[in-house]
Coordinates of C-alpha atoms in Angstrom, one line a residue:
X1 CA 15.2 -12.7 -35.3
X2 CA 12.9 -10.9 -37.8
X3 CA 9.6 -9.4 -36.8
X4 CA 7.9 -11.9 -39.0
X5 CA 9.6 -14.7 -37.2
X6 CA 8.6 -13.3 -33.8
X7 CA 5.0 -12.9 -34.9
X8 CA 5.0 -16.5 -36.2
X9 CA 6.2 -17.8 -32.8
X10 CA 3.6 -15.8 -31.0
X11 CA 0.9 -17.0 -33.3
X12 CA 2.0 -20.6 -32.9
X13 CA 2.0 -20.3 -29.2
X14 CA -1.4 -18.7 -29.0
X15 CA -3.1 -20.9 -31.5
X16 CA -3.5 -24.0 -29.3
X17 CA -5.1 -21.9 -26.5
X18 CA -7.5 -20.3 -29.0
X19 CA -8.3 -23.7 -30.4
X20 CA -9.1 -25.1 -27.0
X21 CA -11.4 -22.2 -26.3
X22 CA -13.2 -22.8 -29.6
X23 CA -13.6 -26.5 -28.9
X24 CA -15.1 -25.9 -25.4
X25 CA -16.1 -22.2 -25.1
X26 CA -18.2 -22.7 -21.9
X27 CA -15.8 -20.9 -19.5
X28 CA -15.3 -18.1 -22.0
X29 CA -19.1 -17.7 -22.3
X30 CA -19.4 -17.5 -18.5
X31 CA -16.7 -14.8 -18.4
X32 CA -18.3 -12.9 -21.2
X33 CA -21.7 -13.0 -19.5
X34 CA -20.2 -11.9 -16.3
X35 CA -18.6 -8.9 -17.9
X36 CA -21.8 -8.1 -19.8
X37 CA -23.9 -8.2 -16.6
X38 CA -21.5 -5.7 -15.0
X39 CA -21.6 -3.3 -18.0
X40 CA -25.4 -3.4 -18.2
X41 CA -26.3 -3.5 -14.6
X42 CA -23.6 -2.5 -12.2
X43 CA -21.2 -0.1 -14.0
X44 CA -23.3 2.8 -15.5
X45 CA -24.2 5.9 -13.5
X46 CA -22.0 5.3 -10.5
X47 CA -19.2 7.5 -9.3
X48 CA -16.6 6.3 -6.9
X49 CA -17.7 5.0 -3.5
X50 CA -15.9 5.9 -0.3
X51 CA -13.0 3.4 -0.3
X52 CA -12.7 3.5 -4.1
X53 CA -12.1 7.3 -4.0
X54 CA -9.3 6.7 -1.5
X55 CA -7.6 4.0 -3.7
X56 CA -8.1 5.9 -7.0
X57 CA -6.9 9.2 -5.6
X58 CA -3.5 7.6 -4.9
X59 CA -2.9 7.3 -8.7
X60 CA -5.1 10.1 -10.1
X61 CA -2.9 13.1 -10.9
X62 CA -6.0 15.3 -11.1
X63 CA -6.9 14.8 -7.4
X64 CA -5.2 15.2 -4.0
X65 CA -4.3 11.8 -2.6
X66 CA -6.5 10.9 0.3
X67 CA -5.1 9.5 3.6
X68 CA -4.1 5.9 3.1
X69 CA -4.6 4.1 6.4
X70 CA -2.6 1.2 7.9
X71 CA -5.0 -1.7 7.0
X72 CA -5.0 -0.8 3.3
X73 CA -2.6 -2.3 0.7
X74 CA -1.3 -0.5 -2.3
X75 CA -1.9 -3.2 -4.8
X76 CA -5.5 -2.1 -5.3
X77 CA -4.3 1.2 -6.6
X78 CA -2.6 -0.6 -9.5
X79 CA -6.0 -1.7 -10.8
X80 CA -6.9 2.0 -11.5
X81 CA -3.5 3.2 -12.6
X82 CA -3.9 2.5 -16.3
X83 CA -7.2 4.5 -16.4
X84 CA -5.9 7.3 -14.1
X85 CA -3.1 8.0 -16.6
X86 CA -5.7 9.2 -19.1
X87 CA -8.9 10.1 -17.3
X88 CA -10.8 10.3 -14.0
X89 CA -14.1 9.3 -15.6
X90 CA -15.8 6.7 -13.3
X91 CA -17.5 5.0 -16.3
X92 CA -14.2 4.5 -18.1
X93 CA -12.7 3.0 -14.9
X94 CA -15.8 0.7 -14.3
X95 CA -15.7 -0.4 -17.9
X96 CA -12.0 -1.2 -17.7
X97 CA -12.5 -3.2 -14.5
X98 CA -15.5 -5.1 -15.8
X99 CA -13.5 -6.3 -18.7
X100 CA -10.5 -7.0 -16.5
X101 CA -12.5 -9.0 -14.0
X102 CA -14.1 -11.0 -16.7
X103 CA -10.6 -11.9 -18.0
X104 CA -9.5 -12.7 -14.4
X105 CA -12.5 -15.0 -13.9
X106 CA -11.6 -16.9 -17.1
X107 CA -7.9 -17.1 -16.2
X108 CA -8.4 -18.2 -12.6
X109 CA -10.9 -21.0 -13.3
X110 CA -9.0 -22.1 -16.5
X111 CA -6.2 -23.2 -14.2
X112 CA -8.6 -25.9 -13.0
X113 CA -9.4 -27.4 -16.5
X114 CA -6.9 -30.3 -16.2
X115 CA -7.8 -30.9 -12.5
X116 CA -11.6 -31.2 -12.5
X117 CA -12.5 -30.9 -16.2
X118 CA -13.5 -28.0 -18.4
X119 CA -17.2 -28.3 -17.8
X120 CA -16.9 -28.5 -14.0
X121 CA -14.5 -25.5 -13.9
X122 CA -17.0 -23.5 -16.1
X123 CA -19.8 -24.4 -13.8
X124 CA -17.7 -23.3 -10.7
X125 CA -17.1 -20.0 -12.4
X126 CA -20.8 -19.7 -13.2
X127 CA -21.8 -20.4 -9.5
X128 CA -19.3 -17.8 -8.3
X129 CA -20.1 -15.2 -11.0
X130 CA -23.9 -15.7 -10.4
X131 CA -23.7 -14.2 -6.9
X132 CA -24.9 -10.6 -6.6
X133 CA -21.8 -9.6 -4.6
X134 CA -19.5 -10.9 -7.4
X135 CA -21.3 -8.8 -10.0
X136 CA -21.5 -5.8 -7.6
X137 CA -17.7 -5.7 -7.1
X138 CA -16.5 -6.8 -10.5
X139 CA -16.3 -3.2 -11.7
X140 CA -15.3 -1.7 -8.4
X141 CA -11.8 -0.8 -7.3
X142 CA -11.8 -3.0 -4.1
X143 CA -9.5 -5.8 -3.0
X144 CA -11.6 -8.8 -2.1
X145 CA -12.7 -10.0 -5.5
X146 CA -9.1 -9.9 -6.7
X147 CA -8.0 -12.0 -3.7
X148 CA -10.7 -14.5 -4.8
X149 CA -9.3 -14.8 -8.3
X150 CA -5.8 -15.2 -7.0
X151 CA -6.9 -17.8 -4.5
X152 CA -8.6 -19.9 -7.1
X153 CA -5.6 -19.8 -9.4
X154 CA -3.1 -20.5 -6.5
X155 CA -4.9 -23.6 -5.4
X156 CA -5.1 -24.8 -9.0
X157 CA -1.4 -24.2 -9.7
X158 CA -0.5 -25.9 -6.4
X159 CA -2.4 -29.1 -7.3
X160 CA -1.1 -29.1 -10.9
X161 CA 2.5 -28.7 -9.5
X162 CA 2.1 -31.7 -7.1
X163 CA 0.3 -33.8 -9.7
X164 CA 2.1 -33.0 -12.9
X165 CA 5.5 -32.1 -11.4
X166 CA 6.9 -28.7 -10.5
X167 CA 7.3 -27.4 -14.0
X168 CA 8.4 -23.8 -14.4
X169 CA 5.0 -22.6 -15.6
X170 CA 3.3 -24.1 -12.6
X171 CA 5.8 -22.6 -10.1
X172 CA 5.7 -19.2 -11.7
X173 CA 1.9 -19.3 -11.8
X174 CA 1.8 -20.3 -8.1
X175 CA 4.1 -17.6 -7.1
X176 CA 2.2 -14.9 -9.0
X177 CA -1.2 -16.3 -7.8
X178 CA 0.0 -16.0 -4.1
X179 CA 1.8 -12.7 -4.6
X180 CA -1.1 -10.8 -6.2
X181 CA -3.6 -11.4 -3.4
X182 CA -0.9 -10.4 -0.9
X183 CA -0.2 -7.2 -2.8
X184 CA -3.9 -6.2 -2.9
X185 CA -4.7 -7.4 0.7
X186 CA -1.6 -8.3 2.7
X187 CA -3.3 -10.2 5.5
X188 CA -5.4 -12.3 3.1
X189 CA -2.2 -13.2 1.3
X190 CA -0.8 -14.6 4.5
X191 CA -4.0 -16.5 5.2
X192 CA -3.9 -18.0 1.7
X193 CA -0.3 -19.0 1.9
X194 CA -0.6 -20.9 5.3
X195 CA -2.7 -23.9 4.1
X196 CA -0.6 -24.1 0.9
X197 CA 2.6 -24.2 2.9
X198 CA 1.0 -26.8 5.2
X199 CA 0.1 -28.8 2.1
X200 CA 3.8 -29.1 1.2
X201 CA 4.3 -31.0 4.5
X202 CA 2.1 -33.9 3.1
X203 CA 4.5 -36.6 2.2
X204 CA 3.2 -37.1 -1.3
X205 CA 3.4 -33.4 -2.0
X206 CA 6.7 -32.6 -0.3
X207 CA 8.9 -30.6 -2.7
X208 CA 11.0 -27.6 -1.7
X209 CA 10.5 -25.9 -5.1
X210 CA 6.8 -25.7 -4.5
X211 CA 7.4 -24.3 -1.0
X212 CA 9.9 -21.8 -2.4
X213 CA 7.4 -20.6 -5.0
X214 CA 4.8 -20.0 -2.3
X215 CA 7.3 -18.2 -0.1
X216 CA 8.6 -16.1 -3.0
X217 CA 5.1 -15.0 -4.0
X218 CA 4.3 -14.1 -0.4
X219 CA 7.6 -12.2 0.0
X220 CA 7.1 -10.3 -3.2
X221 CA 3.6 -9.3 -2.3
X222 CA 4.5 -8.2 1.2
X223 CA 7.6 -6.2 0.2
X224 CA 5.7 -3.0 -0.5
X225 CA 3.6 -3.3 2.6
X226 CA 6.6 -3.9 4.8
X227 CA 8.5 -1.0 3.2
X228 CA 5.6 1.4 3.8
X229 CA 5.3 0.1 7.3
X230 CA 8.7 1.5 8.1
X231 CA 8.4 4.6 5.9
X232 CA 5.1 5.8 7.2
X233 CA 4.2 4.0 10.4
X234 CA 7.5 3.4 12.2
X235 CA 7.7 -0.3 11.6
X236 CA 5.7 -3.5 11.2
X237 CA 4.5 -3.6 14.8
X238 CA 3.4 0.0 14.7
X239 CA 1.5 -0.6 11.5
X240 CA -0.3 -3.6 12.9
X241 CA -1.2 -1.6 16.0
X242 CA -2.6 1.2 13.8
X243 CA -4.6 -1.4 11.9
X244 CA -5.9 -2.9 15.1
X245 CA -7.1 0.4 16.3
X246 CA -8.8 1.3 13.0
X247 CA -10.4 -2.2 12.7
X248 CA -12.0 -1.7 16.2
X249 CA -9.7 -4.1 18.0
X250 CA -8.5 -7.4 16.5
X251 CA -9.2 -10.4 18.7
X252 CA -11.6 -13.3 19.0
X253 CA -15.1 -12.1 18.0
X254 CA -18.0 -14.3 17.0
X255 CA -18.8 -12.5 13.8
X256 CA -20.7 -15.3 12.0
X257 CA -24.1 -13.7 12.9
X258 CA -23.0 -10.3 11.5
X259 CA -21.8 -12.0 8.3
X260 CA -25.1 -13.7 7.9
X261 CA -27.0 -10.4 8.5
X262 CA -25.0 -8.7 5.8
X263 CA -25.2 -11.6 3.3
X264 CA -27.7 -9.6 1.2
X265 CA -26.4 -6.1 2.3
X266 CA -25.7 -3.6 3.6
X267 CA -22.4 -3.2 1.9
X268 CA -20.8 -2.4 5.2
X269 CA -22.4 -3.6 8.5
X270 CA -20.6 -1.5 11.1
X271 CA -22.1 -1.5 13.6
X272 CA -24.1 -4.5 12.5
X273 CA -27.4 -3.7 14.1
X274 CA -29.7 -4.7 11.2
X275 CA -32.0 -7.7 11.4
X276 CA -31.5 -11.0 9.6
X277 CA -32.6 -11.0 6.0
X278 CA -35.5 -13.2 4.6
X279 CA -34.7 -16.9 4.6
X280 CA -35.0 -17.0 0.8
X281 CA -32.3 -14.3 0.6
X282 CA -29.7 -16.1 2.8
X283 CA -30.5 -19.8 2.4
X284 CA -27.6 -20.1 -0.1
X285 CA -25.1 -18.8 2.5
X286 CA -25.2 -21.8 4.9
X287 CA -26.0 -24.2 2.0
X288 CA -22.7 -23.4 0.2
X289 CA -20.3 -24.8 2.9
X290 CA -22.6 -27.7 3.5
X291 CA -22.6 -28.7 -0.1
X292 CA -18.9 -28.2 -0.2
X293 CA -18.5 -30.8 2.6
X294 CA -20.8 -33.2 0.8
X295 CA -18.6 -32.6 -2.3
X296 CA -15.5 -33.6 -0.2
X297 CA -17.2 -36.8 0.8
X298 CA -18.3 -37.7 -2.7
X299 CA -14.8 -36.8 -4.1
X300 CA -13.1 -38.9 -1.4
X301 CA -15.2 -41.9 -2.4
X302 CA -14.2 -41.4 -6.0
X303 CA -10.5 -41.2 -5.1
X304 CA -10.3 -37.4 -5.9
X305 CA -10.1 -36.0 -2.4
X306 CA -7.3 -33.4 -2.9
X307 CA -9.1 -31.2 -5.6
X308 CA -12.1 -30.9 -3.2
X309 CA -10.4 -30.6 0.1
X310 CA -7.6 -28.1 -0.7
X311 CA -10.0 -25.3 -1.8
X312 CA -12.2 -25.8 1.3
X313 CA -9.2 -25.6 3.6
X314 CA -8.0 -22.4 1.9
X315 CA -11.6 -21.0 2.1
X316 CA -11.7 -21.7 5.8
X317 CA -8.3 -20.0 6.3
X318 CA -9.3 -16.9 4.3
X319 CA -12.6 -16.5 6.0
X320 CA -11.4 -17.1 9.6
X321 CA -10.2 -13.6 10.2
X322 CA -13.5 -12.1 8.9
X323 CA -15.7 -14.5 10.9
X324 CA -13.7 -14.7 14.2
X325 CA -11.3 -11.8 14.5
X326 CA -13.2 -8.6 13.6
X327 CA -16.4 -7.2 15.0
X328 CA -18.1 -6.1 11.8
X329 CA -19.0 -7.5 8.4
X330 CA -19.3 -6.7 4.7
X331 CA -20.5 -9.1 2.0
X332 CA -17.3 -8.6 0.0
X333 CA -15.1 -10.0 2.8
X334 CA -16.0 -13.6 2.0
X335 CA -15.7 -13.4 -1.8
X336 CA -12.5 -15.5 -1.8
X337 CA -14.2 -18.2 0.3
X338 CA -17.2 -18.2 -2.1
X339 CA -15.0 -18.6 -5.1
X340 CA -13.0 -21.5 -3.6
X341 CA -16.1 -23.3 -2.3
X342 CA -17.7 -23.1 -5.7
X343 CA -15.1 -25.6 -7.0
X344 CA -16.2 -28.7 -4.9
X345 CA -19.8 -27.7 -5.2
X346 CA -19.5 -27.6 -9.0
X347 CA -17.8 -31.0 -8.9
X348 CA -20.6 -32.4 -6.8
X349 CA -23.3 -31.1 -9.2
X350 CA -21.3 -32.5 -12.1
X351 CA -21.0 -35.9 -10.4
X352 CA -24.8 -35.8 -9.8
X353 CA -25.5 -35.0 -13.4
X354 CA -23.2 -37.8 -14.6
X355 CA -25.0 -40.2 -12.3
X356 CA -28.4 -39.2 -13.8
X357 CA -27.1 -39.7 -17.4
X358 CA -25.5 -43.1 -16.7
X359 CA -28.4 -44.5 -14.6
X360 CA -31.5 -42.3 -14.8
X361 CA -33.6 -43.8 -12.0
X362 CA -36.8 -41.9 -11.0
X363 CA -35.2 -40.9 -7.7
X364 CA -32.1 -39.4 -9.4
X365 CA -34.2 -37.6 -12.0
X366 CA -36.4 -36.1 -9.3
X367 CA -33.3 -35.0 -7.4
X368 CA -31.9 -33.5 -10.6
X369 CA -35.1 -31.6 -11.3
X370 CA -35.2 -30.3 -7.7
X371 CA -31.6 -29.2 -7.8
X372 CA -32.2 -27.4 -11.1
X373 CA -35.2 -25.6 -9.7
X374 CA -33.3 -24.6 -6.5
X375 CA -30.4 -23.3 -8.6
X376 CA -32.8 -21.3 -10.8
X377 CA -34.5 -19.9 -7.7
X378 CA -31.2 -19.0 -6.2
X379 CA -30.1 -17.0 -9.3
X380 CA -33.5 -15.2 -9.3
X381 CA -33.0 -14.1 -5.7
X382 CA -29.5 -13.0 -6.4
X383 CA -30.8 -10.9 -9.3
X384 CA -33.3 -9.3 -7.0
X385 CA -30.7 -8.5 -4.4
X386 CA -28.3 -7.1 -7.0
X387 CA -31.1 -4.8 -8.3
X388 CA -31.8 -3.5 -4.8
X389 CA -28.1 -2.9 -4.0
X390 CA -27.4 -1.1 -7.3
X391 CA -30.3 1.2 -6.6
X392 CA -29.1 1.9 -3.2
X393 CA -25.5 2.5 -4.4
X394 CA -26.7 4.9 -7.1
X395 CA -28.6 6.9 -4.5
X396 CA -25.5 7.2 -2.4
X397 CA -23.3 8.3 -5.2
X398 CA -26.0 10.7 -6.4
X399 CA -25.9 12.3 -3.0
X400 CA -22.1 12.6 -3.2
X401 CA -22.3 14.3 -6.6
X402 CA -25.1 16.6 -5.5
X403 CA -23.1 17.7 -2.4
X404 CA -19.9 18.2 -4.5
X405 CA -21.9 20.4 -7.0
X406 CA -23.4 22.3 -4.0
X407 CA -20.0 23.0 -2.6
X408 CA -18.8 24.4 -5.9
X409 CA -21.8 26.7 -6.0
X410 CA -20.7 28.3 -2.7
X411 CA -17.2 28.8 -4.0
X412 CA -15.3 25.7 -2.9
X413 CA -13.1 25.0 -5.9
X414 CA -9.5 23.6 -6.2
X415 CA -7.2 24.1 -4.4
X416 CA -9.6 23.3 -1.6
X417 CA -10.2 21.1 1.4
X418 CA -13.5 19.6 2.7
X419 CA -13.6 18.6 6.3
X420 CA -16.2 16.3 8.0
X421 CA -17.6 13.0 6.8
X422 CA -16.5 13.9 3.4
X423 CA -14.0 11.7 1.5
X424 CA -16.0 10.8 -1.7
X425 CA -17.6 14.2 -1.7
X426 CA -14.2 15.9 -1.5
X427 CA -12.9 13.7 -4.3
X428 CA -15.9 14.5 -6.6
X429 CA -15.3 18.2 -5.9
X430 CA -11.6 17.9 -6.7
X431 CA -10.6 18.8 -3.1
X432 CA -8.5 17.3 -0.5
X433 CA -10.4 15.8 2.4
X434 CA -9.6 16.2 6.1
X435 CA -8.4 12.6 5.8
X436 CA -5.3 13.3 3.6
X437 CA -1.9 11.9 3.0
X438 CA -0.4 14.3 5.5
X439 CA -2.6 13.4 8.5
X440 CA -2.6 10.2 10.6
X441 CA -6.1 10.9 12.1
X442 CA -9.6 10.2 10.9
X443 CA -12.4 12.7 10.4
X444 CA -13.8 12.1 13.8
X445 CA -10.6 13.3 15.4
X446 CA -9.7 15.6 12.5
X447 CA -7.3 18.0 13.5
X448 CA -9.4 21.1 13.8
X449 CA -6.4 23.4 13.9
X450 CA -5.1 21.9 10.6
X451 CA -8.4 22.6 8.9
X452 CA -8.5 26.2 10.3
X453 CA -4.9 26.8 9.1
X454 CA -5.7 25.5 5.7
X455 CA -8.3 28.2 5.3
X456 CA -5.5 30.8 5.2
X457 CA -4.4 29.7 1.7
X458 CA -7.2 27.7 0.1
X459 CA -11.0 27.3 0.0
X460 CA -12.2 25.3 3.0
X461 CA -15.6 24.0 4.0
X462 CA -16.7 21.9 6.9
X463 CA -19.5 19.6 5.8
X464 CA -22.3 19.0 8.3
X465 CA -25.0 16.3 7.9
X466 CA -28.7 17.0 8.6
X467 CA -29.1 17.6 12.3
X468 CA -25.4 18.2 12.9
X469 CA -24.1 21.1 14.9
X470 CA -21.6 23.8 14.2
X471 CA -17.9 22.7 14.5
X472 CA -16.5 23.8 17.9
X473 CA -13.0 24.3 16.5
X474 CA -14.1 27.0 14.0
X475 CA -16.0 29.6 16.0
X476 CA -17.4 32.5 13.9
X477 CA -17.5 30.5 10.7
X478 CA -20.6 31.1 8.6
X479 CA -23.2 28.4 7.9
X480 CA -24.2 28.0 4.3
X481 CA -27.1 25.8 3.4
X482 CA -26.4 23.4 0.5
X483 CA -29.0 23.3 -2.2
X484 CA -29.6 22.0 -5.7
X485 CA -31.1 18.6 -5.1
X486 CA -33.7 17.0 -2.9
X487 CA -31.0 14.4 -2.0
X488 CA -29.1 16.9 0.1
X489 CA -31.9 18.6 2.0
X490 CA -30.7 19.5 5.4
X491 CA -27.0 19.4 4.6
X492 CA -24.9 22.5 5.3
X493 CA -21.3 23.7 5.2
X494 CA -19.4 26.0 7.4
X495 CA -17.0 28.4 5.7
X496 CA -14.6 31.0 7.0
X497 CA -15.9 34.5 7.3
X498 CA -15.1 36.8 4.4
X499 CA -12.1 38.9 5.0

């Protein structure tokens, strides 16, 4: 086949999709606005945060790989690999991820066009993209948002497979949409697959090909995690045990209160000893599942139960471990649930708008105006929270950069190691941290002898926060005050005595 013929086939294949977007560009507009919000608000001026520096260091050839602990999954590192091949610039990485997450938002919710309609799927995407935490993490190299996109696509492909028949495209899409969340967050992939596999047991949906697609996606996503469990941790049981220890003990834990406390930040609530936020900041949080339940009732009465119920069941499954099995919280943990619950809520709002158009009674008009006002207020509050969180994050990364610069000024340059509470600081300085790929311990236990031995052949500094004491495992090391920015007042580093 000639190049011209190949190009013609590709053009003819892509043309219908482009035409559909042109006819109804609402979802594309939502995705574009989502990307623009990240590029304007969330991406500029931010170096890598703690977890991001761990993930990115795995693929960045210019930096030592940080210790990769048992609970983490390697799929997240793939998000940064295309950028790491060329540069370590955080702005380039954030720009790339902002564009990629916008495309993922479009692709995930586009799967639902033929199930709930183009307008409703665009509204669902807008409801999800309008949350501060969705904008905050769109340009970050973290797993939960990407689980959310996969979960939305997986439930959509499942419903299309049982409604339209198990066509090859539906089955491949379902397998990929289950496999990707599993690759970036292995436990979440399992929690997503469980309700989908249970759905195949429903008599009207019973089809071995659909079950096989789910199982294939789950197996493909888990393959790397299982291989690494044997290669680095001694087996699956040992890796799970390590994960349990790092997570603080997995078991029943009423974590709903902690999740509510962190609904508007902090980004990690561990220990979660903050107070409850203002009611105006968290009213949306209990309202979302309540509206989803109302959406199920309305959809059932209209004979459209499955498109409303399945996303809710998957949301419950994906949020269960974060609400009942761990003792701490972070706003990003529930992103997959928020994305899935946005689907029945959008369908409910669309049904309400349709009812007002067809029969505009005073009561319905009043309800529509009230709903519109509440939605506008909700987005205003989300913008306020986002502004506050971005400011806080920039102060944190500003501190990281200032500490890295201060370490360079006292002679800590590659090849080097920074010990203490140091991971993102070490990354910014181009050093290994005391949590590195050769150690199975965290910084609180960190192998003092290893740090001391490292000083024999490379520059080493033990970072100490304001008020901290001298490291007991390095007697005779010299204290150097770190200067250069008001952000690091009181910080110091201990370095070996000059020989």
